[in-house]
Amino acid sequence: MPQDDLVGRLPKCELHIHVEGSLEPELMFALARRNGVRLPYESVEALRQAYRFTRLQDFLDIYYRGMSVLVTEQDYFDLAFAYLTRAHSDNVRHVEMFFDPQGHTTRGVPFSTVIDGLHRAVDEARRSLGISASLIMCFLRHLDAADAHKTLDAALAHRDRIMGVGLDSSELGHPPAKFAAVFQRARQAGFSLFAHAGEEGPASYVWEAIDILGVNRVDHGNRSLEDDRLVARLARDRMPLTVCPLSNLRLGVVADLAHHPLRRMMEKDLLVTLNSDDPAYFGGYVNDNYRAVQQSLGLARNDIVALARNGFTACMMPEDEKRRALEEFDRAVGGLI
């Protein structure tokens, strides 16, 4: 079977997707018209041209500007359901989806509006598409820890609809340890824990995410390879890394996908998964990322299968659901031989 066909037919999970980062220009303009929001772009094409950023901060600036069109519960539903529909077309079976409440509540949007719209989309996707999804609330690390605590307070009223707590936004200068206390509270409340680390920040940030925050997964983790002791720790503990190759390329984390550390991560027996991060901005959804690294790194069929299976291994489904999902994955792979 051609590799391209294999990628499309494999069941997959997506574990590193920012729902706000799936806001395609067409939907952004439609929501702007609906809500009377004026965008500083003349057209969809002009907005796409603005996506030619080369570093994380330039991306974040336009990313937060795009959020301004999200106002009502229906907006959040439309955003999330559009992404889940697109993921379903890539044969994604399960999604663990980040959202950034502080990017909305600081604009006066109630926390409940955000979570009601997103969760309604999760329910509708399960009902109409057969795709399961859960929500991970992220703290914006460029804001202070006190704001993160207030955000956690708001989230506790919706505990049954939020699976986990994460940490994202500008990494440099904002080490995970800055949020140790709020992550301890989140752990005590029963949330699963995640943190972006080692994308632009050093390997020491990955150590902090593991040992100080106590995360269940590390998001990105590219720079872990600079520390042999850290690599050994990640391999020993089977700590998942949610890798996002096209994101890394667009943000200048790697100059060329042929130099992406994914293959070396696999060779060092790290539990790596493939994800799209902010696909509307980085020009690639899940299958695009699989195909890009297959071509650039010369990954074999077994490598592609292993990466897809890792997604189910690393997900936070209840154990019985995860076992069934892995069994279904293995049956699907057997049917592709």
mmCIF file of C-alpha atoms in Angstrom:
data_model
loop_
_atom_site.group_PDB
_atom_site.id
_atom_site.type_symbol
_atom_site.label_atom_id
_atom_site.label_comp_id
_atom_site.label_asym_id
_atom_site.label_seq_id
_atom_site.Cartn_x
_atom_site.Cartn_y
_atom_site.Cartn_z
ATOM 1 C CA MET A 1 0.000 0.000 0.000
ATOM 2 C CA PRO A 2 1.384 3.474 -0.856
ATOM 3 C CA GLN A 3 2.453 5.451 2.213
ATOM 4 C CA ASP A 4 0.008 8.250 1.386
ATOM 5 C CA ASP A 5 -2.890 5.783 1.459
ATOM 6 C CA LEU A 6 -1.594 4.295 4.711
ATOM 7 C CA VAL A 7 -1.592 7.679 6.450
ATOM 8 C CA GLY A 8 -5.172 8.376 5.420
ATOM 9 C CA ARG A 9 -6.474 4.979 6.465
ATOM 10 C CA LEU A 10 -4.776 4.705 9.849
ATOM 11 C CA PRO A 11 -6.939 5.593 12.887
ATOM 12 C CA LYS A 12 -5.291 8.420 14.800
ATOM 13 C CA CYS A 13 -5.420 10.552 17.923
ATOM 14 C CA GLU A 14 -4.578 14.238 18.081
ATOM 15 C CA LEU A 15 -3.151 15.299 21.420
ATOM 16 C CA HIS A 16 -1.696 18.735 20.657
ATOM 17 C CA ILE A 17 -4.247 20.996 19.006
ATOM 18 C CA HIS A 18 -5.155 24.520 20.096
ATOM 19 C CA VAL A 19 -8.757 24.966 19.047
ATOM 20 C CA GLU A 20 -8.219 28.701 18.576
ATOM 21 C CA GLY A 21 -5.393 27.765 16.222
ATOM 22 C CA SER A 22 -7.846 25.946 13.956
ATOM 23 C CA LEU A 23 -9.635 29.216 13.134
ATOM 24 C CA GLU A 24 -9.401 29.280 9.347
ATOM 25 C CA PRO A 25 -9.407 32.723 7.674
ATOM 26 C CA GLU A 26 -12.792 32.090 6.064
ATOM 27 C CA LEU A 27 -14.413 31.360 9.430
ATOM 28 C CA MET A 28 -12.584 34.271 11.048
ATOM 29 C CA PHE A 29 -14.090 36.666 8.510
ATOM 30 C CA ALA A 30 -17.543 35.072 8.827
ATOM 31 C CA LEU A 31 -17.511 35.451 12.620
ATOM 32 C CA ALA A 32 -16.192 39.003 12.333
ATOM 33 C CA ARG A 33 -19.155 39.899 10.122
ATOM 34 C CA ARG A 34 -21.581 38.138 12.465
ATOM 35 C CA ASN A 35 -20.279 39.990 15.512
ATOM 36 C CA GLY A 36 -19.473 43.365 13.972
ATOM 37 C CA VAL A 37 -15.736 42.988 14.624
ATOM 38 C CA ARG A 38 -13.416 44.920 12.326
ATOM 39 C CA LEU A 39 -10.292 43.015 11.289
ATOM 40 C CA PRO A 40 -7.112 44.802 10.118
ATOM 41 C CA TYR A 41 -7.105 42.776 6.882
ATOM 42 C CA GLU A 42 -8.907 43.564 3.649
ATOM 43 C CA SER A 43 -9.577 39.972 2.634
ATOM 44 C CA VAL A 44 -9.088 36.308 3.394
ATOM 45 C CA GLU A 45 -6.058 36.336 1.107
ATOM 46 C CA ALA A 46 -4.535 39.322 2.909
ATOM 47 C CA LEU A 47 -4.956 37.463 6.185
ATOM 48 C CA ARG A 48 -3.263 34.387 4.747
ATOM 49 C CA GLN A 49 -0.349 36.575 3.678
ATOM 50 C CA ALA A 50 -0.038 37.771 7.265
ATOM 51 C CA TYR A 51 0.558 34.163 8.316
ATOM 52 C CA ARG A 52 4.118 34.334 6.972
ATOM 53 C CA PHE A 53 5.651 34.649 10.417
ATOM 54 C CA THR A 54 9.026 33.198 11.351
ATOM 55 C CA ARG A 55 8.982 33.087 15.141
ATOM 56 C CA LEU A 56 6.660 32.173 17.973
ATOM 57 C CA GLN A 57 5.958 35.719 19.172
ATOM 58 C CA ASP A 58 4.954 36.965 15.703
ATOM 59 C CA PHE A 59 2.534 34.046 15.455
ATOM 60 C CA LEU A 60 1.099 34.691 18.919
ATOM 61 C CA ASP A 61 0.445 38.330 18.099
ATOM 62 C CA ILE A 62 -1.810 37.454 15.158
ATOM 63 C CA TYR A 63 -3.240 34.446 17.007
ATOM 64 C CA TYR A 64 -4.573 36.622 19.841
ATOM 65 C CA ARG A 65 -5.881 39.177 17.343
ATOM 66 C CA GLY A 66 -7.840 36.399 15.635
ATOM 67 C CA MET A 67 -9.495 35.497 18.924
ATOM 68 C CA SER A 68 -11.312 38.830 18.905
ATOM 69 C CA VAL A 69 -14.003 37.442 16.574
ATOM 70 C CA LEU A 70 -15.019 34.805 19.151
ATOM 71 C CA VAL A 71 -17.812 36.324 21.210
ATOM 72 C CA THR A 72 -20.864 34.082 21.603
ATOM 73 C CA GLU A 73 -21.413 30.471 22.618
ATOM 74 C CA GLN A 74 -22.313 29.718 18.997
ATOM 75 C CA ASP A 75 -18.952 31.097 17.845
ATOM 76 C CA TYR A 76 -17.103 28.643 20.089
ATOM 77 C CA PHE A 77 -19.339 25.804 18.928
ATOM 78 C CA ASP A 78 -18.729 26.670 15.266
ATOM 79 C CA LEU A 79 -14.962 26.899 15.817
ATOM 80 C CA ALA A 80 -14.645 23.553 17.603
ATOM 81 C CA PHE A 81 -17.092 21.661 15.425
ATOM 82 C CA ALA A 82 -15.359 22.868 12.245
ATOM 83 C CA TYR A 83 -12.052 21.523 13.586
ATOM 84 C CA LEU A 84 -13.545 18.207 14.739
ATOM 85 C CA THR A 85 -15.205 17.735 11.346
ATOM 86 C CA ARG A 86 -11.849 18.363 9.653
ATOM 87 C CA ALA A 87 -10.085 15.979 12.027
ATOM 88 C CA HIS A 88 -12.700 13.315 11.321
ATOM 89 C CA SER A 89 -11.852 13.579 7.609
ATOM 90 C CA ASP A 90 -8.246 12.686 8.549
ATOM 91 C CA ASN A 91 -9.512 9.552 10.325
ATOM 92 C CA VAL A 92 -8.830 11.023 13.755
ATOM 93 C CA ARG A 93 -10.815 9.015 16.296
ATOM 94 C CA HIS A 94 -9.946 10.862 19.521
ATOM 95 C CA VAL A 95 -8.882 14.451 20.265
ATOM 96 C CA GLU A 96 -7.568 16.129 23.400
ATOM 97 C CA MET A 97 -8.071 19.779 22.624
ATOM 98 C CA PHE A 98 -6.412 22.810 24.206
ATOM 99 C CA PHE A 99 -8.259 26.069 24.750
ATOM 100 C CA ASP A 100 -7.041 29.378 26.221
ATOM 101 C CA PRO A 101 -9.736 30.861 28.466
ATOM 102 C CA GLN A 102 -7.623 33.878 29.437
ATOM 103 C CA GLY A 103 -7.535 34.909 25.791
ATOM 104 C CA HIS A 104 -11.313 35.284 26.013
ATOM 105 C CA THR A 105 -12.148 36.283 29.598
ATOM 106 C CA THR A 106 -9.704 39.220 29.393
ATOM 107 C CA ARG A 107 -11.924 40.505 26.549
ATOM 108 C CA GLY A 108 -15.033 40.243 28.710
ATOM 109 C CA VAL A 109 -16.283 36.881 27.396
ATOM 110 C CA PRO A 110 -17.617 34.823 30.333
ATOM 111 C CA PHE A 111 -15.809 31.563 31.041
ATOM 112 C CA SER A 112 -19.150 29.767 30.827
ATOM 113 C CA THR A 113 -19.732 31.045 27.272
ATOM 114 C CA VAL A 114 -16.443 29.533 26.138
ATOM 115 C CA ILE A 115 -16.877 26.171 27.809
ATOM 116 C CA ASP A 116 -20.571 25.841 26.886
ATOM 117 C CA GLY A 117 -19.841 26.321 23.191
ATOM 118 C CA LEU A 118 -16.783 24.072 23.098
ATOM 119 C CA HIS A 119 -18.402 21.297 25.086
ATOM 120 C CA ARG A 120 -21.542 21.380 22.960
ATOM 121 C CA ALA A 121 -19.317 20.824 19.917
ATOM 122 C CA VAL A 122 -17.621 17.887 21.677
ATOM 123 C CA ASP A 123 -21.023 16.324 22.371
ATOM 124 C CA GLU A 124 -22.235 16.905 18.815
ATOM 125 C CA ALA A 125 -19.056 15.441 17.311
ATOM 126 C CA ARG A 126 -19.428 12.291 19.372
ATOM 127 C CA ARG A 127 -23.082 12.002 18.357
ATOM 128 C CA SER A 128 -22.871 12.823 14.655
ATOM 129 C CA LEU A 129 -19.263 11.964 13.711
ATOM 130 C CA GLY A 130 -18.333 9.204 16.149
ATOM 131 C CA ILE A 131 -15.203 11.093 17.229
ATOM 132 C CA SER A 132 -14.465 11.449 20.941
ATOM 133 C CA ALA A 133 -12.883 14.581 22.366
ATOM 134 C CA SER A 134 -11.956 16.121 25.678
ATOM 135 C CA LEU A 135 -10.910 19.639 26.684
ATOM 136 C CA ILE A 136 -7.639 20.839 28.225
ATOM 137 C CA MET A 137 -7.647 24.363 29.660
ATOM 138 C CA CYS A 138 -4.289 26.105 29.248
ATOM 139 C CA PHE A 139 -2.780 28.902 31.289
ATOM 140 C CA LEU A 140 -1.071 31.660 29.301
ATOM 141 C CA ARG A 141 2.443 31.676 30.688
ATOM 142 C CA HIS A 142 3.157 35.315 29.721
ATOM 143 C CA LEU A 143 0.508 36.312 32.290
ATOM 144 C CA ASP A 144 1.244 36.064 35.993
ATOM 145 C CA ALA A 145 0.537 33.125 38.251
ATOM 146 C CA ALA A 146 -2.175 35.057 40.112
ATOM 147 C CA ASP A 147 -4.194 35.252 36.892
ATOM 148 C CA ALA A 148 -3.729 31.513 36.404
ATOM 149 C CA HIS A 149 -5.119 30.928 39.895
ATOM 150 C CA LYS A 150 -8.202 33.029 39.063
ATOM 151 C CA THR A 151 -8.665 31.029 35.870
ATOM 152 C CA LEU A 152 -8.454 27.771 37.780
ATOM 153 C CA ASP A 153 -11.056 29.087 40.221
ATOM 154 C CA ALA A 154 -13.409 29.702 37.297
ATOM 155 C CA ALA A 155 -12.696 26.264 35.831
ATOM 156 C CA LEU A 156 -13.601 24.413 39.015
ATOM 157 C CA ALA A 157 -17.275 25.223 38.442
ATOM 158 C CA HIS A 158 -16.993 23.252 35.164
ATOM 159 C CA ARG A 159 -14.766 20.444 36.452
ATOM 160 C CA ASP A 160 -16.861 17.700 34.846
ATOM 161 C CA ARG A 161 -16.325 19.160 31.374
ATOM 162 C CA ILE A 162 -12.579 19.870 31.530
ATOM 163 C CA MET A 163 -10.199 16.916 31.447
ATOM 164 C CA GLY A 164 -6.916 18.652 32.076
ATOM 165 C CA VAL A 165 -4.839 21.762 32.620
ATOM 166 C CA GLY A 166 -1.966 22.844 30.377
ATOM 167 C CA LEU A 167 0.587 25.628 29.951
ATOM 168 C CA ASP A 168 1.214 27.438 26.665
ATOM 169 C CA SER A 169 2.038 30.812 25.023
ATOM 170 C CA SER A 170 5.438 32.556 25.057
ATOM 171 C CA GLU A 171 7.908 30.052 26.478
ATOM 172 C CA LEU A 172 11.190 31.961 26.790
ATOM 173 C CA GLY A 173 11.512 33.685 30.139
ATOM 174 C CA HIS A 174 8.487 31.905 31.577
ATOM 175 C CA PRO A 175 9.722 28.612 33.034
ATOM 176 C CA PRO A 176 7.229 25.998 34.201
ATOM 177 C CA ALA A 177 8.275 26.513 37.831
ATOM 178 C CA LYS A 178 6.513 29.909 37.706
ATOM 179 C CA PHE A 179 3.239 27.960 37.827
ATOM 180 C CA ALA A 180 4.144 25.305 40.412
ATOM 181 C CA ALA A 181 1.509 26.341 42.960
ATOM 182 C CA VAL A 182 -1.410 26.528 40.534
ATOM 183 C CA PHE A 183 -0.472 23.162 39.035
ATOM 184 C CA GLN A 184 -0.411 21.677 42.529
ATOM 185 C CA ARG A 185 -3.955 22.964 43.055
ATOM 186 C CA ALA A 186 -5.022 21.553 39.695
ATOM 187 C CA ARG A 187 -3.558 18.164 40.589
ATOM 188 C CA GLN A 188 -5.417 18.160 43.902
ATOM 189 C CA ALA A 189 -8.633 18.926 41.999
ATOM 190 C CA GLY A 190 -8.097 15.829 39.852
ATOM 191 C CA PHE A 191 -7.073 17.403 36.550
ATOM 192 C CA SER A 192 -4.575 15.708 34.246
ATOM 193 C CA LEU A 193 -1.542 17.951 33.730
ATOM 194 C CA PHE A 194 0.330 19.057 30.603
ATOM 195 C CA ALA A 195 2.884 21.730 29.686
ATOM 196 C CA HIS A 196 4.579 23.100 26.597
ATOM 197 C CA ALA A 197 8.321 22.788 27.215
ATOM 198 C CA GLY A 198 11.470 22.523 25.145
ATOM 199 C CA GLU A 199 10.069 24.140 21.998
ATOM 200 C CA GLU A 200 11.995 27.406 22.226
ATOM 201 C CA GLY A 201 12.877 27.028 25.891
ATOM 202 C CA PRO A 202 15.819 24.913 27.082
ATOM 203 C CA ALA A 203 15.886 21.292 28.185
ATOM 204 C CA SER A 204 15.767 22.529 31.785
ATOM 205 C CA TYR A 205 12.155 23.579 31.167
ATOM 206 C CA VAL A 206 11.312 19.959 30.355
ATOM 207 C CA TRP A 207 12.869 18.864 33.645
ATOM 208 C CA GLU A 208 10.736 21.460 35.455
ATOM 209 C CA ALA A 209 7.568 20.344 33.679
ATOM 210 C CA ILE A 210 8.191 16.760 34.795
ATOM 211 C CA ASP A 211 9.620 17.207 38.278
ATOM 212 C CA ILE A 212 8.014 20.452 39.478
ATOM 213 C CA LEU A 213 4.664 20.497 37.679
ATOM 214 C CA GLY A 214 4.278 16.705 37.545
ATOM 215 C CA VAL A 215 2.898 16.586 34.017
ATOM 216 C CA ASN A 216 1.362 13.544 32.344
ATOM 217 C CA ARG A 217 2.737 14.626 28.934
ATOM 218 C CA VAL A 218 5.268 17.112 27.589
ATOM 219 C CA ASP A 219 4.087 19.204 24.658
ATOM 220 C CA HIS A 220 6.826 19.621 22.028
ATOM 221 C CA GLY A 221 9.973 18.626 23.944
ATOM 222 C CA ASN A 222 12.313 19.030 20.958
ATOM 223 C CA ARG A 223 15.209 20.376 22.968
ATOM 224 C CA SER A 224 15.144 17.371 25.292
ATOM 225 C CA LEU A 225 17.682 15.828 22.917
ATOM 226 C CA GLU A 226 20.280 18.329 24.150
ATOM 227 C CA ASP A 227 20.389 16.516 27.510
ATOM 228 C CA ASP A 228 21.293 12.816 27.447
ATOM 229 C CA ARG A 229 20.216 12.327 31.040
ATOM 230 C CA LEU A 230 16.824 13.832 30.253
ATOM 231 C CA VAL A 231 16.438 11.591 27.203
ATOM 232 C CA ALA A 232 17.138 8.546 29.372
ATOM 233 C CA ARG A 233 14.548 9.745 31.894
ATOM 234 C CA LEU A 234 11.888 10.317 29.218
ATOM 235 C CA ALA A 235 12.521 6.872 27.733
ATOM 236 C CA ARG A 236 12.521 5.128 31.100
ATOM 237 C CA ASP A 237 9.284 6.746 32.253
ATOM 238 C CA ARG A 238 7.582 6.457 28.836
ATOM 239 C CA MET A 239 6.780 10.161 29.101
ATOM 240 C CA PRO A 240 4.848 11.109 25.950
ATOM 241 C CA LEU A 241 5.992 13.988 23.764
ATOM 242 C CA THR A 242 3.436 15.673 21.511
ATOM 243 C CA VAL A 243 5.533 16.675 18.503
ATOM 244 C CA CYS A 244 4.310 19.180 15.876
ATOM 245 C CA PRO A 245 6.649 19.161 12.846
ATOM 246 C CA LEU A 246 4.947 21.664 10.529
ATOM 247 C CA SER A 247 4.546 24.068 13.438
ATOM 248 C CA ASN A 248 8.252 23.714 14.197
ATOM 249 C CA LEU A 249 9.082 24.477 10.567
ATOM 250 C CA ARG A 250 6.836 27.549 10.309
ATOM 251 C CA LEU A 251 8.088 29.019 13.594
ATOM 252 C CA GLY A 252 11.757 28.459 12.791
ATOM 253 C CA VAL A 253 12.322 25.830 15.491
ATOM 254 C CA VAL A 254 13.853 23.779 12.657
ATOM 255 C CA ALA A 255 15.154 25.252 9.406
ATOM 256 C CA ASP A 256 14.205 22.225 7.336
ATOM 257 C CA LEU A 257 12.014 19.197 8.087
ATOM 258 C CA ALA A 258 14.907 17.012 6.967
ATOM 259 C CA HIS A 259 16.625 18.177 10.180
ATOM 260 C CA HIS A 260 13.631 17.617 12.439
ATOM 261 C CA PRO A 261 14.535 15.609 15.585
ATOM 262 C CA LEU A 262 11.572 13.222 15.249
ATOM 263 C CA ARG A 263 13.591 10.340 13.828
ATOM 264 C CA ARG A 264 16.248 10.702 16.517
ATOM 265 C CA MET A 265 13.525 10.747 19.156
ATOM 266 C CA MET A 266 12.170 7.472 17.810
ATOM 267 C CA GLU A 267 15.650 5.940 17.652
ATOM 268 C CA LYS A 268 16.112 6.824 21.316
ATOM 269 C CA ASP A 269 12.862 4.994 22.158
ATOM 270 C CA LEU A 270 10.931 8.101 23.141
ATOM 271 C CA LEU A 271 7.141 7.918 23.128
ATOM 272 C CA VAL A 272 6.505 10.522 20.423
ATOM 273 C CA THR A 273 3.186 11.432 18.831
ATOM 274 C CA LEU A 274 2.409 13.547 15.731
ATOM 275 C CA ASN A 275 0.082 16.533 15.939
ATOM 276 C CA SER A 276 -0.860 19.745 14.143
ATOM 277 C CA ASP A 277 -0.654 22.386 16.925
ATOM 278 C CA ASP A 278 -2.328 25.382 15.187
ATOM 279 C CA PRO A 279 -3.212 23.991 11.763
ATOM 280 C CA ALA A 280 -5.015 27.010 10.317
ATOM 281 C CA TYR A 281 -1.876 29.087 10.861
ATOM 282 C CA PHE A 282 0.740 26.458 10.038
ATOM 283 C CA GLY A 283 -0.825 25.056 6.878
ATOM 284 C CA GLY A 284 -1.221 21.454 7.912
ATOM 285 C CA TYR A 285 -3.634 19.209 9.795
ATOM 286 C CA VAL A 286 -2.711 15.806 11.218
ATOM 287 C CA ASN A 287 -2.361 13.863 7.975
ATOM 288 C CA ASP A 288 -0.345 16.708 6.457
ATOM 289 C CA ASN A 289 2.143 16.364 9.318
ATOM 290 C CA TYR A 290 2.406 12.606 8.844
ATOM 291 C CA ARG A 291 3.001 12.951 5.115
ATOM 292 C CA ALA A 292 5.504 15.772 5.543
ATOM 293 C CA VAL A 293 7.746 13.866 7.955
ATOM 294 C CA GLN A 294 7.400 10.638 5.988
ATOM 295 C CA GLN A 295 8.768 12.382 2.927
ATOM 296 C CA SER A 296 11.380 14.529 4.683
ATOM 297 C CA LEU A 297 12.714 11.887 7.067
ATOM 298 C CA GLY A 298 12.132 8.813 4.900
ATOM 299 C CA LEU A 299 9.998 7.095 7.526
ATOM 300 C CA ALA A 300 9.094 3.487 6.805
ATOM 301 C CA ARG A 301 5.621 1.994 7.038
ATOM 302 C CA ASN A 302 6.331 0.591 10.497
ATOM 303 C CA ASP A 303 7.444 4.028 11.701
ATOM 304 C CA ILE A 304 4.172 5.606 10.568
ATOM 305 C CA VAL A 305 2.147 2.855 12.242
ATOM 306 C CA ALA A 306 4.163 3.224 15.460
ATOM 307 C CA LEU A 307 3.601 6.982 15.569
ATOM 308 C CA ALA A 308 -0.142 6.568 15.102
ATOM 309 C CA ARG A 309 -0.317 3.852 17.754
ATOM 310 C CA ASN A 310 1.652 6.039 20.162
ATOM 311 C CA GLY A 311 -1.177 8.560 20.028
ATOM 312 C CA PHE A 312 -3.576 6.043 21.557
ATOM 313 C CA THR A 313 -0.957 4.902 24.091
ATOM 314 C CA ALA A 314 -0.344 8.493 25.192
ATOM 315 C CA CYS A 315 -3.968 9.666 25.341
ATOM 316 C CA MET A 316 -5.879 10.201 28.567
ATOM 317 C CA MET A 317 -8.895 8.035 27.776
ATOM 318 C CA PRO A 318 -10.182 5.926 30.681
ATOM 319 C CA GLU A 319 -8.186 2.697 30.722
ATOM 320 C CA ASP A 320 -11.002 0.486 29.455
ATOM 321 C CA GLU A 321 -11.680 2.851 26.541
ATOM 322 C CA LYS A 322 -7.967 3.067 25.770
ATOM 323 C CA ARG A 323 -7.651 -0.710 25.721
ATOM 324 C CA ARG A 324 -10.549 -0.999 23.280
ATOM 325 C CA ALA A 325 -9.133 1.796 21.122
ATOM 326 C CA LEU A 326 -5.745 0.073 20.927
ATOM 327 C CA GLU A 327 -7.403 -3.211 20.048
ATOM 328 C CA GLU A 328 -9.388 -1.488 17.301
ATOM 329 C CA PHE A 329 -6.214 0.200 16.057
ATOM 330 C CA ASP A 330 -4.380 -3.132 15.839
ATOM 331 C CA ARG A 331 -7.281 -4.706 13.967
ATOM 332 C CA ALA A 332 -7.328 -1.779 11.554
ATOM 333 C CA VAL A 333 -3.596 -2.130 10.911
ATOM 334 C CA GLY A 334 -4.026 -5.850 10.335
ATOM 335 C CA GLY A 335 -6.645 -5.072 7.716
ATOM 336 C CA LEU A 336 -4.220 -2.777 5.880
ATOM 337 C CA ILE A 337 -1.519 -5.410 5.351
#
